[in-house]
Amino acid sequence: MIKNVLVVLGPPGSGKGTQGKMLAPILKYNYLSMGQYLRQFSEGESELSQQVKQTIDSGRIIRDEWMTQIFPTAIAGLPDADGIILDGFPRDLGQTPILETFLREHQTENFKVLFLEVEKEDLIKRITQRESQGGEMRADDNPEIISTRFEEYKNKTYPLKKYFEDRGVLITVNGNQPIEGTHQEILRKLGL
Ligand code: ATP
Ligand code: MG
């Protein structure tokens, strides 16, 4: 049983990882970054690992059929906890059945989605500054690939916002603020 599941949704560079990691110890949930997990997975020897690597490096999102295989493995590696923060999963409507099955199988009672809203100019600034500020170095943080990632986001991930809104589980947060300001807004909106 995994009582609580919180999805963090938002465009590339919106601070999903930053906020998710700050929130996890407060809620005593596990934190899973799907992007980070996939980058690690892509270093493996298998054919699937190589296909995942090619996809990530091109700025596109991993195919749903592959995610069907990969998602349960990512979850299986987590220690016991009251809940889980899913950063970057689901990433398109095709992945929602994987999520729904997961919620049903784990009898999840409390399911919410945090949507981090950030202006596009800010996003590009953040991603390109990440490297120069000694942050995470990523092969997909170059201008051409960044524009593919935004296209993928707009076409495939953004529709999830309405999907979750229609289900009454969406919490929208202003992610244009400094890290601490966004964090405080999240705590307030989660009633913490
Ligand atoms: P940021 O971490 O700054 O918010 P981001 O959202 O672009 O930026 P990650 O979440 O780290 O970055 O994802 C990196 C890459 O991993 C994506 O471009 C995509 O190829 C792949 N990826 C991550 N999560 C998924 C998913 N749920 N389904 C398919 N592909 C995914
Ligand atoms: Mg991330």
Short mmCIF file of C-alpha atoms and ligand atoms in Angstrom, two decimals:
data_model
loop_
_atom_site.label_atom_id
_atom_site.label_comp_id
_atom_site.label_asym_id
_atom_site.label_seq_id
_atom_site.Cartn_x
_atom_site.Cartn_y
_atom_site.Cartn_z
CA MET A 1 0.00 0.00 0.00
CA ILE A 2 1.21 3.50 -0.89
CA LYS A 3 -1.28 5.84 0.73
CA ASN A 4 -0.07 9.12 -0.77
CA VAL A 5 1.12 9.94 -4.25
CA LEU A 6 2.09 13.43 -5.38
CA VAL A 7 3.02 14.07 -8.99
CA VAL A 8 5.16 17.12 -9.82
CA LEU A 9 4.37 18.41 -13.28
CA GLY A 10 5.79 21.35 -15.20
CA PRO A 11 7.92 22.43 -18.14
CA PRO A 12 11.64 21.65 -18.45
CA GLY A 13 13.58 23.75 -15.95
CA SER A 14 10.53 24.64 -13.86
CA GLY A 15 12.12 23.40 -10.65
CA LYS A 16 10.37 20.06 -10.29
CA GLY A 17 13.47 18.41 -8.86
CA THR A 18 14.35 21.31 -6.56
CA GLN A 19 10.84 21.50 -5.08
CA GLY A 20 10.26 17.75 -5.01
CA LYS A 21 13.46 17.13 -3.06
CA MET A 22 12.64 19.89 -0.56
CA LEU A 23 9.17 18.52 -0.01
CA ALA A 24 9.98 14.81 0.36
CA PRO A 25 11.57 14.95 3.87
CA ILE A 26 8.76 17.21 5.14
CA LEU A 27 6.07 14.78 4.00
CA LYS A 28 8.27 11.74 4.76
CA TYR A 29 7.68 10.48 1.22
CA ASN A 30 10.10 8.89 -1.19
CA TYR A 31 11.24 11.08 -4.04
CA LEU A 32 11.63 9.68 -7.55
CA SER A 33 12.95 11.77 -10.43
CA MET A 34 12.04 9.91 -13.59
CA GLY A 35 14.53 11.96 -15.62
CA GLN A 36 17.35 11.13 -13.24
CA TYR A 37 16.34 7.47 -13.12
CA LEU A 38 16.26 7.30 -16.92
CA ARG A 39 19.65 8.99 -17.27
CA GLN A 40 21.08 6.34 -14.94
CA PHE A 41 19.21 3.57 -16.74
CA SER A 42 20.57 4.84 -20.07
CA GLU A 43 24.13 4.07 -18.94
CA GLY A 44 23.32 0.35 -18.85
CA GLU A 45 24.41 -2.28 -21.37
CA SER A 46 21.01 -3.46 -22.61
CA GLU A 47 19.51 -2.54 -25.95
CA LEU A 48 16.71 -0.73 -24.15
CA SER A 49 19.26 1.35 -22.25
CA GLN A 50 20.84 2.41 -25.51
CA GLN A 51 17.46 3.30 -27.01
CA VAL A 52 16.64 5.35 -23.93
CA LYS A 53 19.97 7.16 -24.18
CA GLN A 54 19.36 8.09 -27.81
CA THR A 55 15.89 9.39 -27.00
CA ILE A 56 17.02 11.52 -24.04
CA ASP A 57 19.95 12.97 -25.93
CA SER A 58 17.64 14.00 -28.78
CA GLY A 59 15.33 15.86 -26.37
CA ARG A 60 12.32 13.64 -27.02
CA ILE A 61 10.42 11.71 -24.37
CA ILE A 62 10.70 7.95 -23.90
CA ARG A 63 8.00 5.89 -25.64
CA ASP A 64 5.09 4.72 -23.53
CA GLU A 65 5.77 1.02 -24.25
CA TRP A 66 9.26 1.40 -22.84
CA MET A 67 7.96 3.34 -19.84
CA THR A 68 5.54 0.48 -19.15
CA GLN A 69 8.60 -1.69 -18.61
CA ILE A 70 10.78 0.85 -16.87
CA PHE A 71 8.36 2.48 -14.42
CA PRO A 72 7.77 -0.63 -12.23
CA THR A 73 11.52 -1.19 -11.96
CA ALA A 74 12.04 2.40 -10.81
CA ILE A 75 9.34 2.01 -8.15
CA ALA A 76 10.60 -1.38 -6.98
CA GLY A 77 13.92 0.15 -5.92
CA LEU A 78 12.38 2.52 -3.37
CA PRO A 79 12.38 1.97 0.42
CA ASP A 80 9.11 1.80 2.41
CA ALA A 81 7.45 5.16 3.07
CA ASP A 82 4.07 6.85 3.62
CA GLY A 83 4.05 8.11 0.10
CA ILE A 84 5.91 9.01 -3.02
CA ILE A 85 6.68 12.15 -4.99
CA LEU A 86 6.82 11.42 -8.70
CA ASP A 87 8.87 14.06 -10.52
CA GLY A 88 8.37 13.84 -14.27
CA PHE A 89 5.96 10.92 -14.41
CA PRO A 90 3.54 10.71 -16.16
CA ARG A 91 4.85 12.75 -19.07
CA ASP A 92 2.08 12.24 -21.61
CA LEU A 93 -1.52 11.02 -21.72
CA GLY A 94 -0.34 7.59 -22.87
CA GLN A 95 1.40 7.09 -19.51
CA THR A 96 -1.73 7.79 -17.46
CA PRO A 97 -2.93 4.16 -17.64
CA ILE A 98 0.41 3.09 -16.13
CA LEU A 99 -0.19 5.58 -13.33
CA GLU A 100 -3.83 4.57 -12.81
CA THR A 101 -2.85 0.91 -12.52
CA PHE A 102 -0.16 1.84 -10.02
CA LEU A 103 -2.61 3.87 -7.88
CA ARG A 104 -5.15 1.05 -7.91
CA GLU A 105 -2.63 -1.67 -7.08
CA HIS A 106 -1.26 0.35 -4.16
CA GLN A 107 -4.67 1.44 -2.90
CA THR A 108 -3.61 5.07 -2.94
CA GLU A 109 -6.07 7.28 -1.05
CA ASN A 110 -4.52 10.67 -1.50
CA PHE A 111 -3.49 11.57 -5.04
CA LYS A 112 -2.56 15.10 -6.09
CA VAL A 113 -0.68 16.82 -8.87
CA LEU A 114 1.44 19.94 -8.35
CA PHE A 115 1.76 21.99 -11.49
CA LEU A 116 4.66 24.45 -11.52
CA GLU A 117 3.80 27.38 -13.75
CA VAL A 118 6.84 29.31 -15.06
CA GLU A 119 7.30 31.85 -17.88
CA LYS A 120 9.16 30.46 -20.88
CA GLU A 121 11.94 33.12 -20.86
CA ASP A 122 12.73 32.22 -17.26
CA LEU A 123 12.87 28.53 -18.11
CA ILE A 124 15.47 28.97 -20.82
CA LYS A 125 17.56 31.19 -18.55
CA ARG A 126 17.45 28.62 -15.76
CA ILE A 127 18.40 25.68 -17.96
CA THR A 128 21.31 27.45 -19.61
CA GLN A 129 22.57 28.78 -16.27
CA ARG A 130 22.39 25.38 -14.60
CA GLU A 131 25.71 24.31 -16.12
CA SER A 132 27.62 27.57 -15.65
CA GLN A 133 26.59 27.63 -11.99
CA GLY A 134 28.16 24.25 -11.37
CA GLY A 135 24.85 22.44 -11.28
CA GLU A 136 23.95 19.17 -12.93
CA MET A 137 25.75 18.87 -16.32
CA ARG A 138 23.45 17.48 -18.98
CA ALA A 139 23.97 16.59 -22.63
CA ASP A 140 20.40 17.70 -23.40
CA ASP A 141 20.93 21.24 -22.06
CA ASN A 142 22.16 22.71 -25.38
CA PRO A 143 19.99 25.22 -27.32
CA GLU A 144 18.89 22.94 -30.17
CA ILE A 145 17.92 20.09 -27.85
CA ILE A 146 16.25 22.48 -25.42
CA SER A 147 13.91 23.63 -28.18
CA THR A 148 12.97 19.99 -28.92
CA ARG A 149 12.29 19.46 -25.21
CA PHE A 150 9.94 22.45 -25.21
CA GLU A 151 8.12 21.14 -28.29
CA GLU A 152 7.73 17.75 -26.63
CA TYR A 153 6.46 19.46 -23.50
CA LYS A 154 3.92 21.60 -25.35
CA ASN A 155 2.60 18.74 -27.49
CA LYS A 156 2.71 15.81 -25.08
CA THR A 157 3.12 16.86 -21.45
CA TYR A 158 1.08 20.07 -21.21
CA PRO A 159 -2.22 18.28 -22.05
CA LEU A 160 -1.83 16.45 -18.72
CA LYS A 161 -2.60 19.72 -16.95
CA LYS A 162 -6.18 19.71 -18.23
CA TYR A 163 -6.46 15.96 -17.72
CA PHE A 164 -5.71 16.30 -14.00
CA GLU A 165 -7.67 19.54 -13.67
CA ASP A 166 -10.76 17.74 -14.97
CA ARG A 167 -10.23 15.09 -12.32
CA GLY A 168 -10.07 17.72 -9.57
CA VAL A 169 -6.58 16.83 -8.38
CA LEU A 170 -4.55 19.71 -9.83
CA ILE A 171 -2.80 22.27 -7.62
CA THR A 172 -1.21 25.10 -9.59
CA VAL A 173 1.76 26.90 -8.08
CA ASN A 174 3.56 30.04 -9.23
CA GLY A 175 7.03 28.79 -10.04
CA ASN A 176 8.35 32.19 -11.15
CA GLN A 177 9.31 33.02 -7.57
CA PRO A 178 12.64 32.38 -5.84
CA ILE A 179 13.01 28.76 -4.63
CA GLU A 180 11.89 29.50 -1.07
CA GLY A 181 8.84 31.49 -2.19
CA THR A 182 7.63 28.66 -4.40
CA HIS A 183 8.33 26.18 -1.61
CA GLN A 184 6.21 28.21 0.84
CA GLU A 185 3.36 28.46 -1.66
CA ILE A 186 3.44 24.68 -2.12
CA LEU A 187 3.33 24.07 1.65
CA ARG A 188 0.43 26.49 2.00
CA LYS A 189 -1.53 24.93 -0.86
CA LEU A 190 -0.95 21.44 0.52
CA GLY A 191 -2.26 22.65 3.89
CA LEU A 192 1.07 22.08 5.67
P1 ATP B 1 14.01 19.75 -15.37
O1 ATP B 1 14.53 18.57 -14.66
O2 ATP B 1 14.96 20.89 -15.31
O3 ATP B 1 12.61 20.15 -14.93
P2 ATP B 1 13.29 18.22 -17.72
O4 ATP B 1 11.90 18.05 -17.23
O5 ATP B 1 13.43 18.46 -19.18
O6 ATP B 1 13.98 19.43 -16.95
P3 ATP B 1 14.04 15.61 -16.73
O7 ATP B 1 12.77 15.52 -15.98
O8 ATP B 1 15.28 15.36 -15.98
O9 ATP B 1 14.24 17.02 -17.41
O10 ATP B 1 13.93 14.62 -18.00
C1 ATP B 1 14.98 14.47 -18.91
C2 ATP B 1 14.58 13.55 -20.06
O11 ATP B 1 14.22 12.26 -19.56
C3 ATP B 1 13.38 14.00 -20.89
O12 ATP B 1 13.72 14.91 -21.89
C4 ATP B 1 12.89 12.65 -21.45
O13 ATP B 1 13.65 12.23 -22.54
C5 ATP B 1 13.16 11.68 -20.32
N1 ATP B 1 11.99 11.45 -19.44
C6 ATP B 1 11.88 11.81 -18.15
N2 ATP B 1 10.73 11.38 -17.62
C7 ATP B 1 10.07 10.74 -18.60
C8 ATP B 1 8.81 10.06 -18.70
N3 ATP B 1 7.97 9.98 -17.68
N4 ATP B 1 8.47 9.52 -19.88
C9 ATP B 1 9.28 9.61 -20.93
N5 ATP B 1 10.47 10.22 -20.92
C10 ATP B 1 10.87 10.78 -19.78
MG MG B 2 14.32 17.23 -13.35
#
